[in-house]
Coordinates of C-alpha atoms and ligand atoms in Angstrom, one line a residue:
M70 CA 0.0 0.0 0.0
D71 CA 1.0 3.6 -0.6
K72 CA 3.0 4.8 2.5
L73 CA 0.8 7.9 2.5
R74 CA -2.4 5.8 2.7
E75 CA -0.9 3.7 5.4
H76 CA -0.2 6.7 7.5
V77 CA -3.8 8.0 7.0
E78 CA -5.2 4.6 7.9
R79 CA -3.2 4.6 11.2
N80 CA -4.4 8.0 12.3
K81 CA -7.8 8.3 10.8
D82 CA -10.0 7.8 13.9
R83 CA -8.1 10.4 15.8
W84 CA -8.4 12.9 13.0
L85 CA -12.1 12.3 12.6
E86 CA -12.5 13.0 16.3
E87 CA -10.5 16.3 15.8
L88 CA -12.8 17.3 12.9
I89 CA -15.9 16.5 15.0
E90 CA -14.7 18.8 17.8
L91 CA -14.2 21.6 15.2
L92 CA -17.7 21.1 13.8
K93 CA -19.2 21.6 17.3
I94 CA -18.1 25.2 17.2
P95 CA -21.0 27.3 15.7
S96 CA -18.8 29.6 13.6
I97 CA -21.6 31.4 11.7
S98 CA -20.0 34.5 10.2
N99 CA -23.1 36.5 9.4
D100 CA -24.3 36.4 13.0
A101 CA -22.9 39.2 15.2
E102 CA -23.7 37.2 18.3
R103 CA -21.3 34.5 17.3
A104 CA -18.2 36.6 17.5
G105 CA -17.0 34.6 20.6
D106 CA -17.4 31.3 18.7
M107 CA -15.6 32.8 15.7
S108 CA -12.6 33.6 17.8
R109 CA -12.7 30.3 19.5
C110 CA -12.8 28.5 16.2
A111 CA -9.9 30.6 14.8
G112 CA -7.9 29.8 18.0
R113 CA -8.6 26.1 17.5
V114 CA -7.5 26.2 13.8
Q115 CA -4.3 28.0 14.8
E116 CA -3.6 25.2 17.4
M117 CA -4.1 22.7 14.6
L118 CA -1.6 24.4 12.4
S119 CA 0.9 24.6 15.3
E120 CA 0.3 20.9 16.1
I121 CA 1.4 20.0 12.5
G122 CA 4.6 22.0 12.9
M123 CA 3.6 25.2 11.3
E124 CA 4.4 28.6 12.7
A125 CA 0.9 30.0 13.1
E126 CA -0.9 33.0 14.3
V127 CA -4.4 34.4 14.6
V128 CA -4.6 37.7 12.8
P129 CA -7.3 40.1 14.1
T130 CA -9.2 42.1 11.5
G131 CA -12.0 44.6 11.5
G132 CA -14.2 41.5 11.1
H133 CA -13.6 37.9 12.0
P134 CA -10.0 36.7 12.5
I135 CA -7.8 35.2 9.9
V136 CA -5.5 32.3 10.7
Y137 CA -2.2 32.2 9.0
G138 CA 0.6 29.6 9.2
E139 CA 3.7 28.6 7.3
R140 CA 6.4 26.0 7.1
L141 CA 9.1 27.0 4.8
K142 CA 11.7 24.3 4.9
A143 CA 12.3 23.5 1.3
P144 CA 14.6 26.2 -0.1
G145 CA 14.7 26.4 -3.8
R146 CA 11.5 24.3 -4.1
P147 CA 8.0 25.7 -5.0
T148 CA 5.7 27.3 -2.5
V149 CA 2.1 26.4 -2.2
L150 CA -0.5 28.5 -0.4
V151 CA -3.5 26.5 0.9
Y152 CA -6.7 28.5 1.4
G153 CA -9.9 27.5 3.3
H154 CA -12.6 29.0 5.5
Y155 CA -13.7 28.1 9.0
D156 CA -16.9 30.1 8.9
V157 CA -20.2 28.4 8.0
Q158 CA -23.6 29.4 6.8
P159 CA -26.5 29.8 9.3
P160 CA -28.1 26.4 9.9
D161 CA -31.8 27.4 9.7
P162 CA -34.4 26.1 9.2
L163 CA -33.5 24.2 12.4
D164 CA -36.5 22.0 12.5
Q165 CA -35.4 20.3 9.3
W166 CA -32.2 18.9 10.8
R167 CA -32.3 15.3 12.0
H168 CA -29.8 16.2 14.7
G169 CA -28.5 19.6 16.0
P170 CA -26.4 21.2 13.2
F171 CA -23.5 21.5 15.6
E172 CA -23.8 18.0 17.0
P173 CA -21.9 16.1 14.4
T174 CA -23.4 12.6 13.8
M175 CA -22.3 9.7 11.7
E176 CA -25.1 8.4 9.4
G177 CA -23.7 5.5 7.4
E178 CA -20.8 6.7 5.3
Y179 CA -21.5 10.4 6.0
L180 CA -20.7 12.8 8.8
V181 CA -23.6 15.2 9.2
A182 CA -23.1 18.7 10.6
R183 CA -23.1 22.3 9.4
G184 CA -19.6 22.9 7.9
S185 CA -18.8 19.2 7.4
S186 CA -18.3 19.7 3.7
D187 CA -18.3 23.5 3.4
D188 CA -15.5 23.9 4.4
K189 CA -14.2 22.6 7.7
G190 CA -14.1 19.0 6.6
Q191 CA -12.3 19.8 3.4
F192 CA -9.6 22.1 4.7
H193 CA -9.1 19.8 7.7
A194 CA -8.3 17.0 5.2
L195 CA -5.7 19.2 3.5
L196 CA -4.1 19.9 6.9
K197 CA -4.0 16.2 7.7
G198 CA -2.5 15.7 4.2
I199 CA 0.3 18.1 5.2
E200 CA 0.8 16.3 8.4
T201 CA 1.0 13.0 6.5
A202 CA 3.6 14.4 4.1
I203 CA 5.7 15.5 7.0
A204 CA 5.4 12.1 8.8
V205 CA 6.1 10.0 5.8
G206 CA 8.7 12.1 4.1
G207 CA 10.5 13.4 7.3
E208 CA 9.9 17.0 6.0
L209 CA 7.7 18.8 3.6
P210 CA 8.9 18.5 0.0
V211 CA 7.7 22.0 -0.8
N212 CA 7.1 25.2 1.2
V213 CA 3.6 25.5 2.5
K214 CA 1.6 28.5 3.6
V215 CA -1.9 28.1 5.0
L216 CA -4.5 30.8 5.1
I217 CA -7.9 30.0 6.7
E218 CA -10.4 32.8 6.9
G219 CA -13.7 33.3 8.8
E220 CA -15.6 35.5 6.3
E221 CA -15.9 33.5 3.1
E222 CA -19.6 33.1 3.4
I223 CA -20.1 36.8 3.7
G224 CA -17.9 37.8 0.8
S225 CA -14.4 37.9 2.4
P226 CA -14.4 41.6 3.2
S227 CA -11.4 41.5 5.5
L228 CA -9.4 38.9 3.6
Q229 CA -9.2 40.9 0.4
P230 CA -7.3 43.9 1.9
F231 CA -5.2 41.4 4.0
I232 CA -4.0 39.7 0.8
H233 CA -3.1 43.0 -0.7
E234 CA -1.2 44.2 2.3
Q235 CA 0.6 40.9 2.9
R236 CA 1.2 40.1 -0.8
K237 CA 5.0 39.7 -0.3
R238 CA 4.6 37.3 2.6
L239 CA 1.9 35.3 0.8
A240 CA 4.0 35.0 -2.4
C241 CA 3.7 31.5 -3.8
D242 CA 3.7 29.4 -7.0
A243 CA 0.3 27.9 -6.6
V244 CA -2.9 28.5 -4.5
L245 CA -4.7 25.4 -3.5
I246 CA -8.4 25.6 -2.5
A247 CA -10.6 22.6 -1.6
D248 CA -14.0 24.3 -1.4
C249 CA -15.8 22.9 -4.4
S250 CA -17.0 19.3 -5.0
Q251 CA -16.5 16.2 -7.0
F252 CA -18.7 15.5 -9.9
G253 CA -20.3 12.5 -8.2
I254 CA -19.3 9.4 -6.2
D255 CA -15.9 8.1 -7.4
M256 CA -15.8 11.0 -9.9
P257 CA -13.2 13.4 -8.5
A258 CA -12.9 16.7 -10.3
I259 CA -10.9 19.9 -10.8
T260 CA -13.0 23.0 -11.1
Y261 CA -12.0 25.6 -13.6
G262 CA -14.9 27.9 -13.4
L263 CA -17.0 29.5 -10.7
K264 CA -19.9 32.0 -10.9
G265 CA -19.8 35.5 -9.6
L266 CA -22.4 37.0 -7.3
V267 CA -24.4 40.2 -6.6
Y268 CA -26.6 40.0 -3.5
L269 CA -29.2 42.7 -3.1
E270 CA -31.9 43.3 -0.6
L271 CA -35.0 45.2 -1.9
I272 CA -37.1 46.8 0.7
V273 CA -40.5 48.3 -0.3
R274 CA -42.3 50.6 2.2
G275 CA -45.9 51.8 2.0
P276 CA -48.1 52.8 4.9
G277 CA -46.5 53.9 8.2
K278 CA -47.9 50.8 10.0
D279 CA -49.7 47.5 9.2
L280 CA -53.3 48.3 8.3
H281 CA -56.6 46.5 8.3
S282 CA -56.7 44.9 4.8
G283 CA -60.5 45.4 4.5
S284 CA -60.6 49.0 5.6
Y285 CA -57.5 50.1 3.7
G286 CA -56.9 47.4 1.0
G287 CA -57.4 48.8 -2.5
S288 CA -57.0 52.4 -1.4
V289 CA -53.3 52.6 -0.7
A290 CA -50.5 50.5 -2.4
N291 CA -49.7 47.2 -0.7
P292 CA -45.8 46.9 -0.5
A293 CA -46.0 43.1 -0.8
N294 CA -48.0 43.3 -4.0
V295 CA -45.6 45.9 -5.4
L296 CA -42.6 43.8 -4.4
A297 CA -44.1 40.8 -6.2
R298 CA -44.6 42.9 -9.4
M299 CA -41.0 44.2 -9.2
I300 CA -39.6 40.8 -8.8
A301 CA -41.7 39.6 -11.7
A302 CA -40.4 42.4 -13.9
C303 CA -36.8 41.2 -13.3
Q304 CA -37.7 37.9 -15.0
E305 CA -38.6 37.2 -18.5
P306 CA -40.4 34.1 -19.9
F307 CA -38.2 31.1 -20.7
G308 CA -35.9 31.5 -17.7
K309 CA -34.2 34.7 -18.9
V310 CA -33.4 37.6 -16.6
G311 CA -35.3 40.8 -17.5
I312 CA -32.9 43.5 -16.2
P313 CA -31.9 45.6 -19.2
G314 CA -28.2 45.1 -20.1
F315 CA -27.9 42.0 -17.9
Y316 CA -26.6 39.8 -20.8
D317 CA -24.3 42.5 -22.3
D318 CA -21.0 41.0 -21.1
V319 CA -22.0 37.3 -20.9
R320 CA -19.3 35.3 -22.7
P321 CA -21.2 32.8 -24.9
L322 CA -20.5 29.1 -24.4
E323 CA -18.3 27.8 -27.0
A324 CA -19.0 24.6 -29.0
W325 CA -16.0 22.7 -27.5
E326 CA -17.2 23.4 -24.0
R327 CA -20.8 22.4 -24.7
E328 CA -19.6 19.2 -26.2
E329 CA -17.4 18.6 -23.1
F330 CA -20.3 19.2 -20.7
A331 CA -22.5 16.9 -22.8
R332 CA -19.9 14.1 -22.5
L333 CA -19.8 14.2 -18.7
P334 CA -21.7 11.4 -17.0
F335 CA -24.4 13.7 -15.7
D336 CA -27.5 11.9 -14.3
E337 CA -30.2 14.5 -14.9
E338 CA -33.0 12.3 -13.4
A339 CA -31.0 11.7 -10.2
F340 CA -30.2 15.4 -10.0
V341 CA -33.9 16.4 -10.2
K342 CA -34.8 13.7 -7.8
E343 CA -32.3 15.0 -5.3
T344 CA -33.8 18.5 -5.4
G345 CA -37.3 17.2 -4.8
S346 CA -38.6 19.5 -7.6
P347 CA -41.3 18.0 -9.9
R348 CA -39.0 18.7 -12.9
A349 CA -36.0 20.7 -14.1
F350 CA -36.4 24.3 -15.1
G351 CA -34.2 27.0 -16.5
E352 CA -33.2 29.2 -19.4
E353 CA -34.5 27.8 -22.7
G354 CA -31.9 26.6 -25.2
Y355 CA -29.5 25.3 -22.5
T356 CA -28.9 22.0 -20.8
T357 CA -29.1 21.7 -17.1
L358 CA -25.3 21.6 -16.7
E359 CA -25.0 24.7 -18.9
R360 CA -27.6 26.5 -16.8
K361 CA -25.8 25.5 -13.6
W362 CA -22.3 26.4 -14.6
A363 CA -22.3 28.9 -17.4
R364 CA -25.5 30.9 -17.6
P365 CA -26.3 33.8 -15.2
T366 CA -29.3 33.8 -12.9
F367 CA -31.7 35.9 -10.8
D368 CA -33.1 34.3 -7.7
V369 CA -35.1 35.4 -4.7
N370 CA -33.4 33.8 -1.7
G371 CA -35.9 35.1 0.9
L372 CA -39.1 37.0 1.0
V373 CA -40.8 38.5 4.0
G374 CA -43.5 41.0 4.7
G375 CA -46.8 41.3 6.6
F376 CA -48.3 38.4 8.5
T377 CA -46.4 35.2 8.4
G378 CA -47.7 33.5 11.5
K379 CA -50.1 30.6 11.8
G380 CA -53.6 30.9 10.4
A381 CA -54.9 34.1 8.8
K382 CA -54.7 37.7 9.9
T383 CA -56.2 40.3 7.6
V384 CA -53.5 42.9 7.3
L385 CA -51.9 45.1 4.7
P386 CA -48.2 45.2 5.5
A387 CA -46.3 48.4 6.0
E388 CA -43.2 46.8 4.5
A389 CA -42.0 43.9 2.4
R390 CA -38.5 42.7 1.6
A391 CA -36.8 40.4 -0.8
K392 CA -33.2 39.1 -0.7
I393 CA -32.0 38.5 -4.2
S394 CA -28.9 36.8 -5.6
M395 CA -27.7 37.2 -9.1
R396 CA -25.1 34.6 -10.1
L397 CA -22.8 35.9 -12.8
V398 CA -20.6 34.3 -15.4
P399 CA -17.6 35.6 -17.2
D400 CA -17.3 38.5 -18.2
Q401 CA -20.1 40.1 -16.2
D402 CA -18.9 42.6 -13.6
P403 CA -20.7 42.6 -10.2
V404 CA -20.3 46.4 -9.8
K405 CA -21.9 47.0 -13.2
I406 CA -24.6 44.4 -12.7
S407 CA -25.5 45.8 -9.3
R408 CA -25.7 49.3 -10.8
Q409 CA -27.9 48.1 -13.7
A410 CA -30.2 46.2 -11.3
R411 CA -30.5 49.1 -9.0
S412 CA -31.4 51.6 -11.7
F413 CA -33.9 49.2 -13.2
L414 CA -35.6 48.7 -9.8
E415 CA -35.7 52.4 -9.1
E416 CA -37.2 53.1 -12.5
I417 CA -40.0 50.5 -12.2
A418 CA -40.9 51.3 -8.6
P419 CA -44.3 53.1 -8.5
D420 CA -44.5 56.4 -6.6
T421 CA -47.1 54.8 -4.3
V422 CA -44.3 53.3 -2.3
Q423 CA -40.7 54.0 -1.2
I424 CA -37.9 51.6 -1.9
E425 CA -34.5 51.0 -0.4
I426 CA -31.9 48.8 -1.9
L427 CA -29.1 47.3 0.2
D428 CA -26.0 45.9 -1.5
H429 CA -24.7 42.9 0.5
H430 CA -21.7 41.0 -0.7
G431 CA -20.4 40.1 -4.1
A432 CA -17.9 38.1 -6.0
R433 CA -16.5 38.1 -9.5
P434 CA -16.9 35.1 -11.8
V435 CA -13.9 32.9 -12.2
I436 CA -12.2 30.9 -15.0
V437 CA -8.8 29.5 -14.2
S438 CA -6.3 27.8 -16.4
R439 CA -6.5 24.1 -17.0
E440 CA -2.8 24.0 -18.0
G441 CA 0.4 24.3 -16.1
K442 CA 2.5 22.4 -13.6
A443 CA 0.2 22.7 -10.7
V444 CA -2.8 21.3 -12.6
K445 CA -0.7 18.4 -13.9
A446 CA 0.5 17.7 -10.4
A447 CA -3.1 17.8 -9.1
V448 CA -4.2 15.3 -11.8
A449 CA -1.5 12.8 -10.7
A450 CA -2.2 13.4 -7.0
I451 CA -5.9 12.9 -7.4
E452 CA -5.3 9.7 -9.2
R453 CA -3.2 8.5 -6.2
G454 CA -5.7 9.6 -3.6
F455 CA -9.0 8.6 -5.4
G456 CA -7.8 5.8 -7.7
R457 CA -9.0 7.7 -10.8
P458 CA -8.1 10.9 -12.7
P459 CA -10.2 14.0 -12.2
L460 CA -12.9 15.3 -14.6
F461 CA -12.7 19.0 -15.5
I462 CA -15.9 20.8 -14.4
R463 CA -17.3 24.3 -13.7
E464 CA -19.5 25.1 -10.7
G465 CA -22.4 27.5 -9.9
G466 CA -21.1 28.6 -6.5
S467 CA -18.8 31.5 -5.8
I468 CA -15.5 31.9 -3.9
P469 CA -14.9 35.7 -3.6
V470 CA -11.1 35.6 -3.2
V471 CA -10.1 33.5 -6.2
N472 CA -9.6 36.5 -8.4
T473 CA -7.9 38.5 -5.6
F474 CA -5.2 35.8 -5.3
G475 CA -4.7 35.9 -9.1
E476 CA -4.4 39.7 -9.1
E477 CA -2.3 40.2 -6.0
L478 CA -0.1 37.2 -6.1
G479 CA -0.1 36.5 -9.8
T480 CA -1.0 32.9 -9.3
D481 CA -3.9 30.9 -10.5
C482 CA -5.9 28.9 -8.0
L483 CA -6.2 25.2 -8.2
L484 CA -9.8 24.4 -7.2
L485 CA -10.4 21.0 -5.8
G486 CA -13.4 19.4 -4.2
L487 CA -13.5 16.5 -1.8
G488 CA -17.2 16.8 -1.1
L489 CA -20.1 15.6 -3.3
P490 CA -22.7 17.7 -5.2
D491 CA -25.4 16.4 -2.9
D492 CA -23.7 17.3 0.4
N493 CA -26.5 19.7 1.3
T494 CA -24.2 22.6 1.7
H495 CA -26.1 25.7 2.9
S496 CA -29.1 23.3 3.5
P497 CA -30.3 21.3 6.4
N498 CA -28.3 18.1 7.2
E499 CA -25.1 19.1 5.5
R500 CA -22.9 16.1 5.2
F501 CA -19.4 14.9 4.1
R502 CA -18.5 11.4 2.9
I503 CA -15.8 10.2 5.2
V504 CA -14.0 7.9 2.7
D505 CA -13.5 11.0 0.6
Y506 CA -12.2 12.9 3.6
Y507 CA -9.4 10.2 3.9
R508 CA -8.8 10.0 0.2
G509 CA -8.4 13.8 0.2
M510 CA -5.6 13.6 2.8
V511 CA -3.8 11.1 0.6
A512 CA -4.3 13.2 -2.5
M513 CA -3.1 16.3 -0.6
A514 CA 0.1 14.6 0.6
A515 CA 0.7 13.2 -2.9
L516 CA 0.1 16.7 -4.4
L517 CA 2.9 18.1 -2.2
E518 CA 5.2 15.4 -3.5
E519 CA 4.1 15.9 -7.1
L520 CA 4.6 19.7 -6.8
A521 CA 8.2 19.1 -5.7
R522 CA 9.1 17.2 -8.9
Ligands
LIG696 N1 -18.0 26.3 -1.1 C1 -18.8 27.3 -1.6 C2 -18.6 27.6 -3.0 C3 -19.0 26.6 -4.0 C4 -20.4 26.2 -3.9 C5 -18.2 26.0 -4.8 C6 -20.8 25.2 -4.8 C7 -18.6 25.0 -5.7 C8 -20.0 24.6 -5.7 C9 -18.5 28.6 -0.8 O1 -18.3 28.3 0.6 C10 -19.8 29.4 -0.9 O2 -20.8 29.0 -0.5 N2 -19.6 30.7 -1.3 C11 -20.7 31.6 -1.3 C12 -20.0 32.9 -1.5 C13 -20.8 34.1 -1.3 C14 -21.5 34.2 0.0 C15 -20.0 35.4 -1.6 C16 -21.7 31.3 -2.3 O3 -21.4 30.8 -3.4 O4 -22.9 31.5 -2.0
LIG697 ZN1 -20.5 27.9 1.4

């Protein structure tokens, strides 16, 4: 057996315990009341880096702390920067979890907990891969820097300036990120494209207070009705987005890429079944994979206003709100799209209400190179860890710092995924397949060896 795998086999139970402890910390970055848990989690990650022989520190920021560590003991050899995030998305709706989101539980092959796949389980596997490489090889074959942040799920507002300020210290030959997913069971993948993001909140205000819907309905505008019409105006038939100019900078899919997507072993029926939807839906003229990976979207993520309690209450709400995400593809610019959306919404808002638009976080779309030494090394390493070579795929999610790394450090990111597409990330019962967690450690240790060649 591969020495790397042997080492993982010998230590795997202990490491799983360590991951379970990390998953018990509710490090929810968008919740101000969790600041204490965020620091505790950062502290724990720093200890983990120290325990594997890295010089590590917790770096305070204006937001949640960043953890940085390095082990630079391979002069003349390449340097790899490993990135991950210890923050997680809020766990609600809580009543849909089979166990508490921060009470990690094994269910068959899977460990179920918020953050198990996105991203604590994944970056933990990379750290244990580093530990394995040191244990088996006596020393790391390349220089390694590790950067684990606590604000990925809110757009990485503190990390982007940190990377700029510390660009000399962070200099490297490759950035390695395991925050995507495999294509399916036993189908490891390298991701070369991610979507960008604009996240807006649209608030519509009408009367100064909630009113009796009989006495006042029909005589003043209902903000919830107006909001519904405005949202509808942003959508065109056949799954297209209706904001003027929205498609101006969309890079069309090329024939080679459509052919490549079509050749992937995508099980559409299983995909639809997993979602629970009656059938697939999306922009006409495109396949499901094309829609998921390469076409921009407009989606309401949350909608509130008026009476939402049990039963009926006849009321005309004073206010209604929608949280809206627009996922972008190359070469759409989030700043431009946000501006276009804002001016369209302002233009269509009737003067019977007042509107406010909040700009939450954003991210630029990503395409990284599929060529180069790091990609070749990753192909070989994945084959060693997973027993088969990776597929090349794109994804619909966003990772805000990928372009920042490219611009500040001049290095492309290598986007790996140890999780599976149906890991329920951001949903109830998030899970991580534990065999892949261990395979990921072997692949990581192998990658460090491959990069040294
Ligand atoms: N791990 C995801 C990104 C991802 C999702 C990659 C799906 C591949 C497939 C990441 O943690 C994430 O969720 N990012 C946010 C970023 C946003 C809040 C700026 C996202 O995509 O919603
Ligand atoms: Zn996420």
